[in-house]
PDB file of C-alpha atoms in Angstrom:
ATOM      1  CA  MET W   1    -212.260  75.737 323.166  1.00 42.00           C
ATOM      2  CA  PRO W   2    -211.109  78.632 320.806  1.00 50.00           C
ATOM      3  CA  ARG W   3    -210.435  77.448 317.031  1.00 60.00           C
ATOM      4  CA  GLN W   4    -206.436  77.063 316.601  1.00 65.00           C
ATOM      5  CA  ARG W   5    -205.607  78.692 313.590  1.00 85.00           C
ATOM      6  CA  ILE W   6    -203.619  76.876 311.429  1.00 87.00           C
ATOM      7  CA  THR W   7    -200.809  78.145 309.735  1.00 90.00           C
ATOM      8  CA  LYS W   8    -198.732  77.213 306.547  1.00 89.00           C
ATOM      9  CA  GLU W   9    -196.164  76.206 308.969  1.00 93.00           C
ATOM     10  CA  MET W  10    -198.141  73.654 310.110  1.00 94.00           C
ATOM     11  CA  VAL W  11    -200.173  72.322 307.152  1.00 95.00           C
ATOM     12  CA  VAL W  12    -196.187  71.702 305.276  1.00 95.00           C
ATOM     13  CA  SER W  13    -194.541  69.766 308.995  1.00 97.00           C
ATOM     14  CA  ALA W  14    -197.983  67.273 308.489  1.00 97.00           C
ATOM     15  CA  ALA W  15    -197.252  67.031 304.954  1.00 97.00           C
ATOM     16  CA  PHE W  16    -193.532  66.077 306.002  1.00 98.00           C
ATOM     17  CA  GLU W  17    -194.672  63.451 308.586  1.00 98.00           C
ATOM     18  CA  ILE W  18    -197.033  61.855 306.957  1.00 98.00           C
ATOM     19  CA  ALA W  19    -194.356  61.554 303.882  1.00 98.00           C
ATOM     20  CA  ARG W  20    -192.429  60.500 306.258  1.00 98.00           C
ATOM     21  CA  SER W  21    -194.498  57.496 307.260  1.00 98.00           C
ATOM     22  CA  CYS W  22    -196.036  56.676 304.709  1.00 97.00           C
ATOM     23  CA  GLY W  23    -194.122  57.827 301.539  1.00 96.00           C
ATOM     24  CA  MET W  24    -195.214  61.087 299.604  1.00 96.00           C
ATOM     25  CA  GLU W  25    -198.146  58.889 297.800  1.00 96.00           C
ATOM     26  CA  GLN W  26    -200.539  59.772 300.753  1.00 97.00           C
ATOM     27  CA  VAL W  27    -199.610  63.967 301.075  1.00 96.00           C
ATOM     28  CA  MET W  28    -202.833  64.948 300.441  1.00 94.00           C
ATOM     29  CA  VAL W  29    -205.322  66.890 301.491  1.00 94.00           C
ATOM     30  CA  LYS W  30    -207.679  65.058 303.331  1.00 95.00           C
ATOM     31  CA  ASN W  31    -204.514  62.993 305.020  1.00 96.00           C
ATOM     32  CA  ILE W  32    -203.476  66.235 306.350  1.00 96.00           C
ATOM     33  CA  ALA W  33    -206.252  67.338 307.540  1.00 95.00           C
ATOM     34  CA  ASP W  34    -206.469  64.564 309.344  1.00 96.00           C
ATOM     35  CA  LYS W  35    -203.006  64.908 311.005  1.00 96.00           C
ATOM     36  CA  ILE W  36    -203.979  68.607 311.771  1.00 95.00           C
ATOM     37  CA  GLY W  37    -207.072  67.938 312.824  1.00 93.00           C
ATOM     38  CA  CYS W  38    -209.188  70.276 311.523  1.00 92.00           C
ATOM     39  CA  SER W  39    -211.486  70.285 308.135  1.00 90.00           C
ATOM     40  CA  VAL W  40    -209.761  70.527 304.398  1.00 90.00           C
ATOM     41  CA  GLN W  41    -210.783  73.721 304.540  1.00 88.00           C
ATOM     42  CA  PRO W  42    -207.929  75.876 305.557  1.00 87.00           C
ATOM     43  CA  ILE W  43    -204.961  72.793 304.181  1.00 89.00           C
ATOM     44  CA  TYR W  44    -206.292  74.462 300.769  1.00 84.00           C
ATOM     45  CA  SER W  45    -206.616  78.004 302.150  1.00 82.00           C
ATOM     46  CA  TYR W  46    -202.515  77.169 301.342  1.00 79.00           C
ATOM     47  CA  CYS W  47    -202.652  74.592 298.986  1.00 77.00           C
ATOM     48  CA  LYS W  48    -204.042  76.332 295.441  1.00 75.00           C
ATOM     49  CA  ASN W  49    -202.839  73.050 294.133  1.00 82.00           C
ATOM     50  CA  MET W  50    -200.838  70.200 295.552  1.00 88.00           C
ATOM     51  CA  ASP W  51    -198.100  70.339 293.097  1.00 89.00           C
ATOM     52  CA  GLY W  52    -196.270  73.619 295.716  1.00 89.00           C
ATOM     53  CA  LEU W  53    -196.968  71.447 298.864  1.00 93.00           C
ATOM     54  CA  ARG W  54    -195.066  68.505 297.616  1.00 93.00           C
ATOM     55  CA  GLN W  55    -192.185  70.915 296.862  1.00 93.00           C
ATOM     56  CA  ASP W  56    -192.191  72.180 299.953  1.00 94.00           C
ATOM     57  CA  VAL W  57    -192.173  68.375 301.425  1.00 96.00           C
ATOM     58  CA  ILE W  58    -189.255  67.536 299.124  1.00 96.00           C
ATOM     59  CA  GLU W  59    -187.403  70.899 300.086  1.00 96.00           C
ATOM     60  CA  ARG W  60    -187.906  69.886 303.943  1.00 97.00           C
ATOM     61  CA  VAL W  61    -186.985  66.147 302.971  1.00 97.00           C
ATOM     62  CA  ASN W  62    -183.341  67.846 301.357  1.00 95.00           C
ATOM     63  CA  TYR W  63    -183.196  69.681 304.276  1.00 96.00           C
ATOM     64  CA  PHE W  64    -184.023  66.770 306.232  1.00 98.00           C
ATOM     65  CA  VAL W  65    -181.570  64.358 304.480  1.00 96.00           C
ATOM     66  CA  HIS W  66    -178.549  67.138 304.547  1.00 93.00           C
ATOM     67  CA  GLU W  67    -178.982  67.407 308.502  1.00 96.00           C
ATOM     68  CA  TYR W  68    -179.174  63.612 308.379  1.00 96.00           C
ATOM     69  CA  THR W  69    -176.131  62.617 306.787  1.00 93.00           C
ATOM     70  CA  ALA W  70    -173.719  65.735 308.378  1.00 91.00           C
ATOM     71  CA  ASN W  71    -174.584  64.045 311.846  1.00 94.00           C
ATOM     72  CA  LEU W  72    -173.079  60.918 310.654  1.00 93.00           C
ATOM     73  CA  ILE W  73    -169.715  61.828 308.992  1.00 89.00           C
ATOM     74  CA  ASP W  74    -166.439  60.670 309.799  1.00 89.00           C
ATOM     75  CA  LYS W  75    -164.313  63.686 309.507  1.00 84.00           C
ATOM     76  CA  ASN W  76    -161.537  61.455 309.189  1.00 85.00           C
ATOM     77  CA  ASP W  77    -162.727  58.843 306.835  1.00 86.00           C
ATOM     78  CA  LEU W  78    -164.749  61.165 304.992  1.00 82.00           C
ATOM     79  CA  PHE W  79    -165.783  59.799 301.795  1.00 85.00           C
ATOM     80  CA  ARG W  80    -166.991  56.034 303.008  1.00 88.00           C
ATOM     81  CA  SER W  81    -168.486  57.466 305.573  1.00 91.00           C
ATOM     82  CA  SER W  82    -170.590  59.606 303.374  1.00 90.00           C
ATOM     83  CA  GLY W  83    -171.399  57.012 301.543  1.00 92.00           C
ATOM     84  CA  GLN W  84    -172.665  54.920 304.760  1.00 94.00           C
ATOM     85  CA  SER W  85    -174.632  57.649 306.353  1.00 95.00           C
ATOM     86  CA  TYR W  86    -176.932  57.478 302.660  1.00 94.00           C
ATOM     87  CA  ILE W  87    -177.157  53.562 302.857  1.00 94.00           C
ATOM     88  CA  ARG W  88    -178.300  54.572 306.937  1.00 94.00           C
ATOM     89  CA  LEU W  89    -180.860  56.841 305.854  1.00 95.00           C
ATOM     90  CA  ALA W  90    -182.451  53.767 303.349  1.00 94.00           C
ATOM     91  CA  LYS W  91    -182.786  52.107 306.170  1.00 92.00           C
ATOM     92  CA  GLU W  92    -183.903  53.832 308.771  1.00 94.00           C
ATOM     93  CA  GLU W  93    -186.019  56.730 306.404  1.00 96.00           C
ATOM     94  CA  PRO W  94    -187.422  54.695 303.782  1.00 95.00           C
ATOM     95  CA  HIS W  95    -190.032  57.015 302.546  1.00 96.00           C
ATOM     96  CA  LEU W  96    -188.074  60.322 302.320  1.00 97.00           C
ATOM     97  CA  PHE W  97    -184.745  58.740 300.813  1.00 96.00           C
ATOM     98  CA  ARG W  98    -186.717  57.646 297.822  1.00 95.00           C
ATOM     99  CA  ILE W  99    -188.845  61.112 297.686  1.00 96.00           C
ATOM    100  CA  PHE W 100    -184.856  61.912 297.804  1.00 95.00           C
ATOM    101  CA  ILE W 101    -183.674  60.199 295.520  1.00 93.00           C
ATOM    102  CA  LEU W 102    -186.848  60.042 292.275  1.00 91.00           C
ATOM    103  CA  HIS W 103    -187.586  63.531 292.764  1.00 87.00           C
ATOM    104  CA  GLN W 104    -187.790  65.740 289.627  1.00 87.00           C
ATOM    105  CA  ARG W 105    -184.712  67.232 289.030  1.00 88.00           C
ATOM    106  CA  LYS W 106    -184.425  69.760 286.567  1.00 89.00           C
ATOM    107  CA  GLY W 107    -181.871  71.918 284.274  1.00 92.00           C
ATOM    108  CA  ILE W 108    -179.996  68.181 284.633  1.00 93.00           C
ATOM    109  CA  SER W 109    -178.793  66.589 281.369  1.00 95.00           C
ATOM    110  CA  SER W 110    -175.748  64.761 282.259  1.00 95.00           C
ATOM    111  CA  LEU W 111    -174.063  62.952 284.589  1.00 93.00           C
ATOM    112  CA  ASP W 112    -171.472  66.200 284.943  1.00 92.00           C
ATOM    113  CA  ASP W 113    -174.803  68.243 285.654  1.00 93.00           C
ATOM    114  CA  LEU W 114    -175.747  65.650 288.155  1.00 91.00           C
ATOM    115  CA  TYR W 115    -172.294  65.317 289.882  1.00 91.00           C
ATOM    116  CA  ARG W 116    -172.482  69.549 290.060  1.00 90.00           C
ATOM    117  CA  SER W 117    -175.983  69.687 291.517  1.00 90.00           C
ATOM    118  CA  GLU W 118    -175.394  66.828 293.726  1.00 87.00           C
ATOM    119  CA  THR W 119    -172.509  66.515 295.155  1.00 88.00           C
ATOM    120  CA  ASN W 120    -170.033  68.504 297.726  1.00 84.00           C
ATOM    121  CA  PRO W 121    -167.969  71.189 295.203  1.00 80.00           C
ATOM    122  CA  ASP W 122    -164.601  70.146 298.035  1.00 86.00           C
ATOM    123  CA  MET W 123    -164.904  66.234 298.423  1.00 88.00           C
ATOM    124  CA  ALA W 124    -163.184  65.727 295.089  1.00 92.00           C
ATOM    125  CA  GLU W 125    -160.430  67.548 296.695  1.00 92.00           C
ATOM    126  CA  PHE W 126    -160.856  65.498 299.386  1.00 89.00           C
ATOM    127  CA  ILE W 127    -160.461  62.518 297.712  1.00 91.00           C
ATOM    128  CA  ALA W 128    -157.823  63.694 295.237  1.00 93.00           C
ATOM    129  CA  ASP W 129    -155.284  64.719 298.124  1.00 92.00           C
ATOM    130  CA  LYS W 130    -156.552  61.603 300.119  1.00 89.00           C
ATOM    131  CA  LEU W 131    -156.080  58.983 297.337  1.00 90.00           C
ATOM    132  CA  HIS W 132    -153.336  60.696 295.423  1.00 91.00           C
ATOM    133  CA  ILE W 133    -154.888  61.141 291.778  1.00 92.00           C
ATOM    134  CA  SER W 134    -156.099  63.771 289.667  1.00 93.00           C
ATOM    135  CA  LEU W 135    -158.763  65.534 290.203  1.00 93.00           C
ATOM    136  CA  SER W 136    -160.225  64.729 287.415  1.00 93.00           C
ATOM    137  CA  LYS W 137    -160.265  60.946 288.730  1.00 93.00           C
ATOM    138  CA  ALA W 138    -161.005  61.733 292.171  1.00 93.00           C
ATOM    139  CA  ARG W 139    -164.036  62.892 290.842  1.00 94.00           C
ATOM    140  CA  GLN W 140    -164.856  59.796 288.223  1.00 93.00           C
ATOM    141  CA  LEU W 141    -164.200  57.742 291.673  1.00 93.00           C
ATOM    142  CA  HIS W 142    -166.824  60.313 293.262  1.00 93.00           C
ATOM    143  CA  LEU W 143    -169.338  59.633 290.866  1.00 94.00           C
ATOM    144  CA  ASN W 144    -168.846  56.221 290.214  1.00 94.00           C
ATOM    145  CA  MET W 145    -169.774  55.656 294.126  1.00 93.00           C
ATOM    146  CA  LEU W 146    -172.204  58.846 293.571  1.00 91.00           C
ATOM    147  CA  ILE W 147    -174.787  56.390 291.897  1.00 93.00           C
ATOM    148  CA  TYR W 148    -174.047  53.357 292.791  1.00 94.00           C
ATOM    149  CA  THR W 149    -174.221  54.327 296.068  1.00 93.00           C
ATOM    150  CA  ILE W 150    -178.002  55.416 294.780  1.00 91.00           C
ATOM    151  CA  GLY W 151    -178.931  52.573 292.902  1.00 93.00           C
ATOM    152  CA  ILE W 152    -177.768  50.087 296.130  1.00 93.00           C
ATOM    153  CA  GLY W 153    -179.530  52.248 298.737  1.00 91.00           C
ATOM    154  CA  THR W 154    -182.882  51.860 296.931  1.00 91.00           C
ATOM    155  CA  VAL W 155    -182.680  48.722 296.392  1.00 91.00           C
ATOM    156  CA  PHE W 156    -181.849  48.085 300.035  1.00 88.00           C
ATOM    157  CA  SER W 157    -185.186  50.434 301.018  1.00 89.00           C
ATOM    158  CA  VAL W 158    -187.496  49.049 299.109  1.00 89.00           C
ATOM    159  CA  THR W 159    -187.038  45.379 300.187  1.00 88.00           C
ATOM    160  CA  THR W 160    -188.937  42.990 303.034  1.00 85.00           C
ATOM    161  CA  PRO W 161    -187.739  41.994 305.387  1.00 86.00           C
ATOM    162  CA  GLY W 162    -184.524  43.686 304.218  1.00 83.00           C
ATOM    163  CA  ILE W 163    -180.876  42.877 303.664  1.00 91.00           C
ATOM    164  CA  SER W 164    -178.418  43.337 306.110  1.00 92.00           C
ATOM    165  CA  THR W 165    -176.523  46.753 306.566  1.00 91.00           C
ATOM    166  CA  ASP W 166    -173.736  44.678 307.079  1.00 93.00           C
ATOM    167  CA  GLU W 167    -173.911  43.503 303.132  1.00 94.00           C
ATOM    168  CA  ILE W 168    -175.174  46.546 301.906  1.00 93.00           C
ATOM    169  CA  TYR W 169    -171.886  47.907 303.574  1.00 93.00           C
ATOM    170  CA  SER W 170    -169.649  45.128 302.175  1.00 94.00           C
ATOM    171  CA  GLN W 171    -171.016  44.929 298.406  1.00 94.00           C
ATOM    172  CA  GLN W 172    -170.616  49.339 298.731  1.00 94.00           C
ATOM    173  CA  GLU W 173    -167.064  48.562 299.507  1.00 93.00           C
ATOM    174  CA  SER W 174    -166.476  46.079 297.645  1.00 95.00           C
ATOM    175  CA  ALA W 175    -167.965  48.366 294.087  1.00 94.00           C
ATOM    176  CA  TYR W 176    -165.391  51.373 296.200  1.00 92.00           C
ATOM    177  CA  GLU W 177    -162.413  48.818 295.884  1.00 92.00           C
ATOM    178  CA  ALA W 178    -163.219  48.134 292.098  1.00 94.00           C
ATOM    179  CA  PHE W 179    -163.764  52.100 290.890  1.00 92.00           C
ATOM    180  CA  LEU W 180    -160.451  52.639 293.069  1.00 90.00           C
ATOM    181  CA  LYS W 181    -158.492  50.060 291.265  1.00 91.00           C
ATOM    182  CA  GLN W 182    -159.890  51.447 287.857  1.00 90.00           C
ATOM    183  CA  ALA W 183    -158.937  55.229 289.062  1.00 86.00           C
ATOM    184  CA  LEU W 184    -155.325  54.356 289.577  1.00 85.00           C
ATOM    185  CA  ASP W 185    -155.367  51.898 286.608  1.00 84.00           C
ATOM    186  CA  CYS W 186    -155.671  54.641 284.762  1.00 74.00           C
ATOM    187  CA  GLU W 187    -153.557  57.134 286.705  1.00 63.00           C
ATOM    188  CA  ASP W 188    -150.839  54.489 285.741  1.00 66.00           C
ATOM    189  CA  MET W 189    -152.075  54.882 282.222  1.00 64.00           C
ATOM    190  CA  SER W 190    -151.657  58.481 282.023  1.00 59.00           C
TER     191      SER W 190
END
């Protein structure tokens, strides 16, 4: 039988699948070699260090999350469906959700930096237009919901046997109503 040529793409794909099913802590050379069905030597030839491979996996996770959530967005309810898509991701892909949320983000020194790096820039304009509030209040509402969704999604992704999705969506909706009321009250005071 001819020897299989191991490519970097095969290594990254195997590492991604391990991270997806078992978490990033299981992305190890031996596990990758076992998944591909080869010795550890070809893995070492592509991975001078595990940090580089883990960064490749994080990039693959980020792409996966973007595609996953984009497929669940309801264009008629963009804001709410966006938050719910992250909760669904936390339920269906808990390891990928944790990798996405917990990976190191460089160059972030404020919540404004986080907001600009993690959100679609058109969302605040959409929210402002839809809710008839100022752009600054829309950004604040969006940031509040981003922080809340990250928190509740993280809790959701680590509970066993698991909190019901309906309970999480209900809690998310209550937070939205409170944050919206705050934005509208501040808008009235301006």
